[in-house]
């Protein structure tokens, strides 16, 4: 019997339960004196008329969990203490569902700790941590001299942060880094990194495009930056919608990076928030590990990694820095840099149908991996927000039928990034010096 309860779509729940909270005065007008004031519960909300990035930033800055955002609406998970701020936006609010309605289990009833459980029915093709580990070991064992598995250290709970290196290129060749699953519940991204591993190992010698790239690039893949959070998300057999790592109340790893950390209202100082930035830049063990690994790729004073994709779900977007400012340019990011980011981001988007934009056009985020990769190391660093384009919390949990299609969808974009890794500014006709 399936242990997994299929979740209703946000829309269907919204139709059943919609409660208009549009007017800030709704709870205090004349009508409310005649009956008990309607409670406005914590849960999933649709916020409409989110037509400016300043307004979207105002919403995100409440510390709510932003599930989707565009020019017309945002879907957010709000805690009780965030509802006043949400109403203060003056935008129409529609209550869609209580958070638990999506998961069928109260997180506090579930066991803590590093238990390892397979995914529920409908999700069997997703790799839990044990399966990820053996898949990576198998790929390395099957391809000696091509793929090498190592670890960049362990997580808070002691799991390996695996790194697969794939190459037949000469030492000193351009390196490209792919990272997946900073956010625990974004399980499809782990499958994306596994596809990259499998395609560039199994395809070597038979697929000409793969062979050419492996012969000229060094491919580095970290399939799960947040293995503790991922296991925690599915350990009970129901999904919890968990985003952060498992250090204390959890830190949002993608708000913990050390460029303009916590500067600009793009993260939360509250440990209970889903966008909690941590006690300081790199206070999270996992961001420290990746930071140290990237720093170790500075060889002879030169950073060998030239390009990077950090995979997330969902919304079908390609995003680039800076996230902490609305400006297209900023310290260390010239107009030419911005043009190169945009040109390559747009070209990649033409291959997969995602929407390309500077990250802050959506809303401000500070302490993100892309901003640090660029500012600290000059790495052309993109965020891909994968399938689906829209949804509620259920958007994080597409059934495993989609894995093949939605990871293959990014093959051409991955190849394009790899092909430009010798000199990304080449994409706008600029050169890279000798
Ligand atoms: O908010 C995030 O960390 C990412 N979205 S998600 O829904 N996967 O949580 C977007 C981060 C993009 N920000 C930058 N690239 N600066
Ligand atoms: Zn994410």
Coordinates of C-alpha atoms and ligand atoms in Angstrom, one line a residue:
X1 CA 0.0 0.0 0.0
X2 CA 1.2 3.4 -0.8
X3 CA 2.5 5.3 2.2
X4 CA 2.2 8.5 0.3
X5 CA -0.9 10.6 0.2
X6 CA -1.2 12.4 -3.1
X7 CA -1.4 16.1 -2.5
X8 CA -4.1 18.2 -4.0
X9 CA -3.1 21.0 -6.3
X10 CA -2.8 24.4 -4.7
X11 CA -5.5 25.7 -7.0
X12 CA -8.0 23.0 -6.1
X13 CA -7.4 23.6 -2.4
X14 CA -7.7 27.3 -3.1
X15 CA -11.1 27.0 -4.7
X16 CA -12.4 25.0 -1.7
X17 CA -11.0 27.2 1.0
X18 CA -10.5 30.6 -0.4
X19 CA -11.0 33.3 2.2
X20 CA -10.5 36.8 1.0
X21 CA -8.2 38.8 3.3
X22 CA -7.8 41.6 0.8
X23 CA -8.7 44.5 2.9
X24 CA -6.4 45.4 5.7
X25 CA -9.4 46.5 7.6
X26 CA -11.5 43.4 6.9
X27 CA -11.3 42.1 10.5
X28 CA -12.3 45.5 12.0
X29 CA -15.1 46.8 9.8
X30 CA -18.7 47.1 10.9
X31 CA -19.7 43.6 9.8
X32 CA -17.1 42.0 12.0
X33 CA -18.7 43.4 15.1
X34 CA -21.7 41.1 14.5
X35 CA -19.8 37.8 14.7
X36 CA -16.6 36.3 15.9
X37 CA -13.7 37.6 13.9
X38 CA -12.4 35.0 11.4
X39 CA -9.1 33.7 12.3
X40 CA -6.4 34.0 9.6
X41 CA -4.4 30.8 10.0
X42 CA -0.8 30.2 9.1
X43 CA -0.4 28.3 5.9
X44 CA -0.1 28.6 2.1
X45 CA -1.3 31.9 0.6
X46 CA -1.7 33.3 -2.8
X47 CA -0.7 37.0 -2.9
X48 CA -2.0 38.8 -6.0
X49 CA -0.9 42.0 -7.9
X50 CA 2.8 41.4 -7.1
X51 CA 3.6 43.7 -10.0
X52 CA 6.9 45.3 -8.8
X53 CA 10.1 43.7 -7.6
X54 CA 10.0 46.1 -4.6
X55 CA 6.7 44.6 -3.6
X56 CA 7.9 41.1 -4.2
X57 CA 11.0 41.9 -2.1
X58 CA 8.7 43.3 0.7
X59 CA 6.9 40.0 0.7
X60 CA 10.0 37.8 0.7
X61 CA 11.6 40.0 3.3
X62 CA 8.9 39.0 5.8
X63 CA 10.8 35.7 6.0
X64 CA 8.0 33.7 4.4
X65 CA 8.8 30.7 2.3
X66 CA 8.3 31.9 -1.3
X67 CA 7.2 29.1 -3.5
X68 CA 6.5 31.1 -6.7
X69 CA 6.8 34.7 -7.7
X70 CA 6.0 36.6 -10.9
X71 CA 4.5 39.8 -12.1
X72 CA 1.0 38.7 -11.2
X73 CA 1.2 36.7 -8.0
X74 CA 3.3 35.0 -5.4
X75 CA 2.6 31.7 -3.5
X76 CA 4.0 31.8 0.0
X77 CA 3.9 29.7 3.1
X78 CA 3.4 32.1 6.0
X79 CA 3.8 31.5 9.7
X80 CA 1.3 33.1 12.1
X81 CA 3.6 36.0 13.0
X82 CA 4.1 36.8 9.4
X83 CA 0.4 37.4 8.6
X84 CA 0.3 41.0 9.8
X85 CA 3.1 41.9 7.5
X86 CA 1.5 40.0 4.6
X87 CA -1.8 42.0 5.1
X88 CA 0.2 45.2 5.3
X89 CA 1.2 44.8 1.7
X90 CA -2.4 45.7 0.8
X91 CA -2.5 43.1 -1.9
X92 CA -5.3 40.6 -2.2
X93 CA -4.6 37.5 -0.2
X94 CA -6.2 34.1 -0.6
X95 CA -5.7 31.3 1.9
X96 CA -5.0 28.1 0.0
X97 CA -4.4 25.5 2.6
X98 CA -2.8 24.8 5.9
X99 CA 0.8 23.8 5.5
X100 CA 0.3 20.3 6.9
X101 CA -2.5 19.6 4.3
X102 CA 0.2 19.1 1.8
X103 CA 2.2 16.5 3.8
X104 CA -0.2 14.6 6.0
X105 CA 2.1 14.5 8.9
X106 CA 3.1 16.8 11.8
X107 CA 6.9 17.3 11.6
X108 CA 7.2 17.3 15.4
X109 CA 5.8 13.7 15.6
X110 CA 8.5 12.3 13.3
X111 CA 11.8 11.0 14.6
X112 CA 14.8 13.2 14.3
X113 CA 18.3 12.1 13.3
X114 CA 20.0 10.5 10.4
X115 CA 17.6 7.7 9.7
X116 CA 17.7 6.5 6.1
X117 CA 14.4 5.7 4.4
X118 CA 13.6 5.1 0.8
X119 CA 11.3 7.4 -1.0
X120 CA 7.5 6.7 -0.9
X121 CA 5.6 4.9 -3.7
X122 CA 5.5 7.1 -6.8
X123 CA 9.0 8.3 -6.0
X124 CA 11.0 5.1 -6.0
X125 CA 13.2 6.3 -8.9
X126 CA 14.5 9.2 -6.8
X127 CA 17.7 8.3 -5.0
X128 CA 17.9 8.5 -1.3
X129 CA 21.3 9.1 0.3
X130 CA 22.3 5.4 0.4
X131 CA 21.2 5.0 -3.2
X132 CA 23.0 8.2 -4.3
X133 CA 26.2 6.9 -2.6
X134 CA 26.1 3.6 -4.4
X135 CA 25.2 5.1 -7.8
X136 CA 28.2 7.4 -7.5
X137 CA 30.5 4.6 -6.4
X138 CA 29.3 2.4 -9.3
X139 CA 29.8 5.2 -11.8
X140 CA 33.4 5.7 -10.6
X141 CA 34.1 2.0 -10.4
X142 CA 32.8 1.5 -14.0
X143 CA 34.8 4.3 -15.4
X144 CA 38.4 4.2 -14.0
X145 CA 40.6 6.9 -15.5
X146 CA 37.5 8.9 -16.4
X147 CA 35.5 9.5 -13.2
X148 CA 36.8 9.9 -9.7
X149 CA 34.7 10.1 -6.5
X150 CA 35.8 12.0 -3.5
X151 CA 34.3 13.9 -0.7
X152 CA 34.7 17.6 0.2
X153 CA 34.0 16.8 3.8
X154 CA 30.9 15.9 5.8
X155 CA 27.6 17.6 6.7
X156 CA 26.4 18.6 10.2
X157 CA 25.1 15.0 10.7
X158 CA 28.2 13.4 9.2
X159 CA 27.1 12.5 5.7
X160 CA 29.6 12.8 2.9
X161 CA 29.3 15.8 0.6
X162 CA 30.2 13.8 -2.5
X163 CA 32.2 15.3 -5.4
X164 CA 32.5 13.5 -8.7
X165 CA 35.2 14.7 -11.1
X166 CA 35.0 13.7 -14.7
X167 CA 37.6 14.4 -17.3
X168 CA 40.1 13.2 -19.9
X169 CA 41.4 16.7 -20.4
X170 CA 44.9 17.9 -19.8
X171 CA 45.6 19.3 -16.3
X172 CA 44.9 23.0 -16.2
X173 CA 41.9 22.7 -18.5
X174 CA 38.8 24.9 -17.7
X175 CA 36.7 23.5 -14.8
X176 CA 32.9 23.7 -14.5
X177 CA 31.1 23.1 -11.3
X178 CA 27.6 21.8 -10.9
X179 CA 25.9 21.8 -7.5
X180 CA 22.6 20.4 -6.5
X181 CA 20.2 20.3 -3.6
X182 CA 21.2 23.2 -1.4
X183 CA 17.5 23.1 -0.5
X184 CA 16.5 19.8 1.0
X185 CA 13.1 19.3 -0.6
X186 CA 14.3 20.0 -4.2
X187 CA 14.9 16.3 -4.8
X188 CA 14.7 16.6 -8.6
X189 CA 18.0 18.5 -8.6
X190 CA 19.9 15.6 -7.1
X191 CA 18.6 13.6 -10.1
X192 CA 19.8 16.4 -12.4
X193 CA 23.4 16.1 -11.0
X194 CA 23.2 12.3 -11.3
X195 CA 22.2 12.7 -15.0
X196 CA 25.3 14.9 -15.6
X197 CA 27.5 12.2 -14.0
X198 CA 25.9 9.4 -16.0
X199 CA 25.9 11.2 -19.3
X200 CA 29.5 12.3 -19.2
X201 CA 30.7 8.9 -18.1
X202 CA 28.5 6.4 -20.0
X203 CA 28.5 8.7 -23.1
X204 CA 32.2 9.1 -23.3
X205 CA 33.5 7.5 -26.5
X206 CA 30.1 7.0 -28.0
X207 CA 28.4 10.4 -27.9
X208 CA 30.6 12.8 -29.9
X209 CA 29.5 16.0 -28.1
X210 CA 30.1 14.4 -24.7
X211 CA 33.5 13.1 -25.8
X212 CA 34.6 16.5 -27.0
X213 CA 33.6 18.2 -23.8
X214 CA 35.2 15.5 -21.5
X215 CA 38.4 15.7 -23.6
X216 CA 38.6 19.5 -23.0
X217 CA 36.9 20.3 -19.7
X218 CA 37.1 19.2 -16.1
X219 CA 33.6 18.5 -14.9
X220 CA 32.9 18.7 -11.1
X221 CA 29.6 17.6 -9.7
X222 CA 28.4 17.9 -6.1
X223 CA 25.0 16.1 -6.2
X224 CA 23.8 17.0 -2.8
X225 CA 25.0 20.0 -0.8
X226 CA 22.3 19.3 1.8
X227 CA 22.1 15.6 2.4
X228 CA 20.9 15.9 6.0
X229 CA 17.9 18.0 5.1
X230 CA 17.0 15.8 2.2
X231 CA 16.9 12.6 4.3
X232 CA 14.9 14.5 7.0
X233 CA 12.4 15.6 4.3
X234 CA 11.4 12.1 3.4
X235 CA 12.4 10.0 6.5
X236 CA 8.9 9.4 7.7
X237 CA 7.5 8.3 4.4
X238 CA 5.6 11.5 3.9
X239 CA 7.3 14.7 2.7
X240 CA 7.8 17.5 5.1
X241 CA 8.5 20.4 2.8
X242 CA 11.8 20.9 4.5
X243 CA 14.2 23.5 2.9
X244 CA 17.1 24.2 5.3
X245 CA 20.0 22.2 6.6
X246 CA 19.8 20.4 10.0
X247 CA 22.0 22.6 12.1
X248 CA 20.0 23.9 15.1
X249 CA 16.6 25.0 13.7
X250 CA 18.2 25.0 10.3
X251 CA 19.9 27.5 8.1
X252 CA 18.9 28.4 4.6
X253 CA 22.2 27.5 2.9
X254 CA 21.4 29.8 0.0
X255 CA 21.3 32.8 2.4
X256 CA 24.5 31.9 4.2
X257 CA 27.2 32.7 1.6
X258 CA 29.7 35.4 2.4
X259 CA 29.2 38.1 -0.2
X260 CA 27.0 40.9 1.2
X261 CA 25.6 38.4 3.7
X262 CA 22.4 39.7 5.3
X263 CA 22.9 43.1 3.7
X264 CA 19.7 44.0 2.0
X265 CA 16.5 42.5 3.3
X266 CA 16.9 39.4 1.3
X267 CA 17.1 36.9 4.1
X268 CA 15.8 36.5 7.7
X269 CA 17.5 36.9 11.1
X270 CA 14.9 34.7 12.7
X271 CA 16.0 31.1 13.3
X272 CA 12.5 29.7 12.7
X273 CA 12.2 31.3 9.3
X274 CA 12.7 29.3 6.1
X275 CA 15.1 31.9 4.9
X276 CA 17.2 32.1 8.1
X277 CA 20.6 33.3 7.1
X278 CA 22.5 31.7 10.0
X279 CA 24.5 33.4 12.8
X280 CA 27.2 34.7 10.3
X281 CA 28.4 34.2 6.8
X282 CA 29.4 30.6 6.4
X283 CA 28.0 29.6 9.8
X284 CA 26.6 26.5 8.1
X285 CA 29.0 23.5 7.8
X286 CA 27.9 22.7 4.3
X287 CA 28.5 26.2 2.9
X288 CA 32.0 26.1 4.6
X289 CA 32.8 22.8 2.8
X290 CA 31.8 24.1 -0.6
X291 CA 33.6 27.4 0.0
X292 CA 36.8 25.6 1.0
X293 CA 36.6 23.3 -2.0
X294 CA 36.1 26.2 -4.4
X295 CA 39.0 28.1 -2.7
X296 CA 41.2 25.0 -3.2
X297 CA 40.7 25.3 -7.0
X298 CA 42.8 28.5 -7.0
X299 CA 46.0 27.1 -8.5
X300 CA 48.9 29.4 -9.2
X301 CA 46.9 32.4 -8.2
X302 CA 44.2 31.5 -10.8
X303 CA 40.7 30.1 -10.1
X304 CA 40.3 27.1 -12.3
X305 CA 36.5 26.9 -12.1
X306 CA 35.2 29.3 -14.7
X307 CA 31.5 28.5 -14.7
X308 CA 28.9 27.0 -12.4
X309 CA 25.2 26.0 -12.2
X310 CA 23.4 25.7 -8.9
X311 CA 20.3 23.6 -9.5
X312 CA 17.0 24.4 -7.7
X313 CA 13.3 23.7 -8.1
X314 CA 11.0 25.1 -9.2
X315 CA 9.7 27.8 -11.6
X316 CA 11.6 27.1 -14.8
X317 CA 14.0 30.1 -14.6
X318 CA 17.6 30.8 -15.3
X319 CA 19.0 33.4 -12.9
X320 CA 22.3 35.3 -12.5
X321 CA 23.9 37.7 -10.1
X322 CA 23.6 40.0 -8.4
X323 CA 20.7 39.0 -6.2
X324 CA 21.4 41.5 -3.4
X325 CA 20.9 44.6 -5.5
X326 CA 18.5 45.7 -8.2
X327 CA 21.4 47.2 -10.1
X328 CA 22.5 45.4 -13.3
X329 CA 26.1 46.2 -12.3
X330 CA 27.8 46.5 -9.0
X331 CA 31.2 46.3 -7.4
X332 CA 33.1 43.7 -9.3
X333 CA 30.3 43.3 -11.9
X334 CA 30.9 45.5 -14.9
X335 CA 28.5 46.3 -17.7
X336 CA 30.4 43.8 -19.9
X337 CA 30.2 41.1 -17.2
X338 CA 26.5 41.7 -16.9
X339 CA 26.1 41.5 -20.7
X340 CA 28.0 38.2 -20.8
X341 CA 25.8 36.8 -17.9
X342 CA 22.7 37.8 -19.8
X343 CA 23.8 36.6 -23.2
X344 CA 24.8 33.1 -22.0
X345 CA 21.8 32.9 -19.7
X346 CA 19.5 33.8 -22.6
X347 CA 21.1 31.3 -24.9
X348 CA 20.8 28.5 -22.4
X349 CA 17.2 29.4 -21.8
X350 CA 16.5 29.1 -25.6
X351 CA 17.5 25.4 -25.2
X352 CA 15.2 24.5 -22.3
X353 CA 12.3 27.0 -22.5
X354 CA 13.1 28.5 -19.0
X355 CA 12.8 32.2 -18.4
X356 CA 16.1 34.1 -18.1
X357 CA 16.5 37.1 -15.8
X358 CA 18.8 38.7 -13.3
X359 CA 18.0 37.2 -9.9
X360 CA 16.9 40.4 -8.2
X361 CA 14.3 41.0 -11.0
X362 CA 12.3 38.4 -9.1
X363 CA 13.0 39.7 -5.6
X364 CA 16.1 40.5 -3.5
X365 CA 18.1 37.6 -2.1
X366 CA 21.3 38.2 -0.1
X367 CA 23.9 35.6 0.8
X368 CA 23.2 33.5 -2.3
X369 CA 25.7 31.1 -3.8
X370 CA 25.8 32.9 -7.2
X371 CA 26.7 36.3 -5.7
X372 CA 29.6 34.7 -3.7
X373 CA 30.9 32.6 -6.6
X374 CA 31.0 35.7 -8.8
X375 CA 32.3 38.3 -6.3
X376 CA 34.8 36.1 -4.6
X377 CA 36.1 34.0 -7.5
X378 CA 34.9 35.5 -10.8
X379 CA 33.0 32.3 -11.6
X380 CA 30.0 32.7 -14.0
X381 CA 27.5 31.3 -11.7
X382 CA 23.8 30.6 -12.6
X383 CA 20.8 29.3 -10.7
X384 CA 18.5 27.0 -12.7
X385 CA 15.0 26.6 -11.2
X386 CA 13.8 23.4 -12.7
X387 CA 10.3 21.9 -13.4
X388 CA 7.5 22.7 -12.8
X389 CA 6.8 26.2 -13.9
X390 CA 4.1 26.8 -11.2
X391 CA 2.5 25.0 -8.2
X392 CA 2.3 25.1 -4.5
X393 CA 4.3 23.0 -2.0
X394 CA 3.4 20.1 -4.2
X395 CA 5.6 21.6 -6.9
X396 CA 8.6 20.2 -5.0
X397 CA 7.3 16.7 -5.4
X398 CA 6.7 15.7 -9.0
X399 CA 6.4 12.0 -9.3
X400 CA 9.4 10.1 -10.6
X401 CA 7.9 9.7 -14.1
X402 CA 9.2 13.2 -14.9
X403 CA 12.8 12.7 -13.9
X404 CA 14.1 11.5 -17.3
X405 CA 12.3 14.2 -19.3
X406 CA 13.0 17.1 -17.0
X407 CA 16.7 16.3 -16.4
X408 CA 17.3 15.6 -20.1
X409 CA 15.7 19.0 -20.8
X410 CA 18.9 20.6 -19.5
X411 CA 21.4 18.6 -21.5
X412 CA 21.9 21.3 -24.1
X413 CA 22.2 24.1 -21.6
X414 CA 24.8 22.1 -19.6
X415 CA 26.7 21.5 -22.8
X416 CA 26.5 25.1 -23.8
X417 CA 28.0 26.3 -20.5
X418 CA 30.7 23.7 -20.8
X419 CA 31.6 24.8 -24.3
X420 CA 32.0 28.4 -23.2
X421 CA 34.0 27.6 -20.1
X422 CA 37.3 28.4 -21.8
X423 CA 36.1 32.1 -22.0
X424 CA 32.5 32.9 -21.1
X425 CA 32.8 36.6 -22.4
X426 CA 33.3 35.0 -25.8
X427 CA 29.5 34.7 -25.9
X428 CA 29.4 38.5 -26.5
X429 CA 32.5 38.6 -28.7
X430 CA 34.9 39.7 -25.9
X431 CA 38.2 38.0 -25.2
X432 CA 39.7 36.7 -22.1
X433 CA 43.4 37.7 -22.2
X434 CA 46.3 35.4 -22.7
Ligands
LIG1 O1 15.4 31.6 -3.0 C1 16.3 30.9 -3.4 O2 17.3 30.5 -2.8 C2 16.1 30.3 -4.8 N1 14.8 29.9 -5.1 S1 14.1 28.6 -4.4 O3 12.7 28.6 -4.6 N2 14.8 27.3 -5.0 O4 14.5 28.6 -3.0 C3 16.5 31.4 -5.8 C4 17.8 32.0 -5.6 C5 18.2 32.9 -6.7 N3 19.0 33.9 -6.1 C6 20.2 34.3 -6.6 N4 20.7 33.6 -7.6 N5 20.8 35.3 -6.1
LIG2 ZN1 16.1 26.2 -3.9

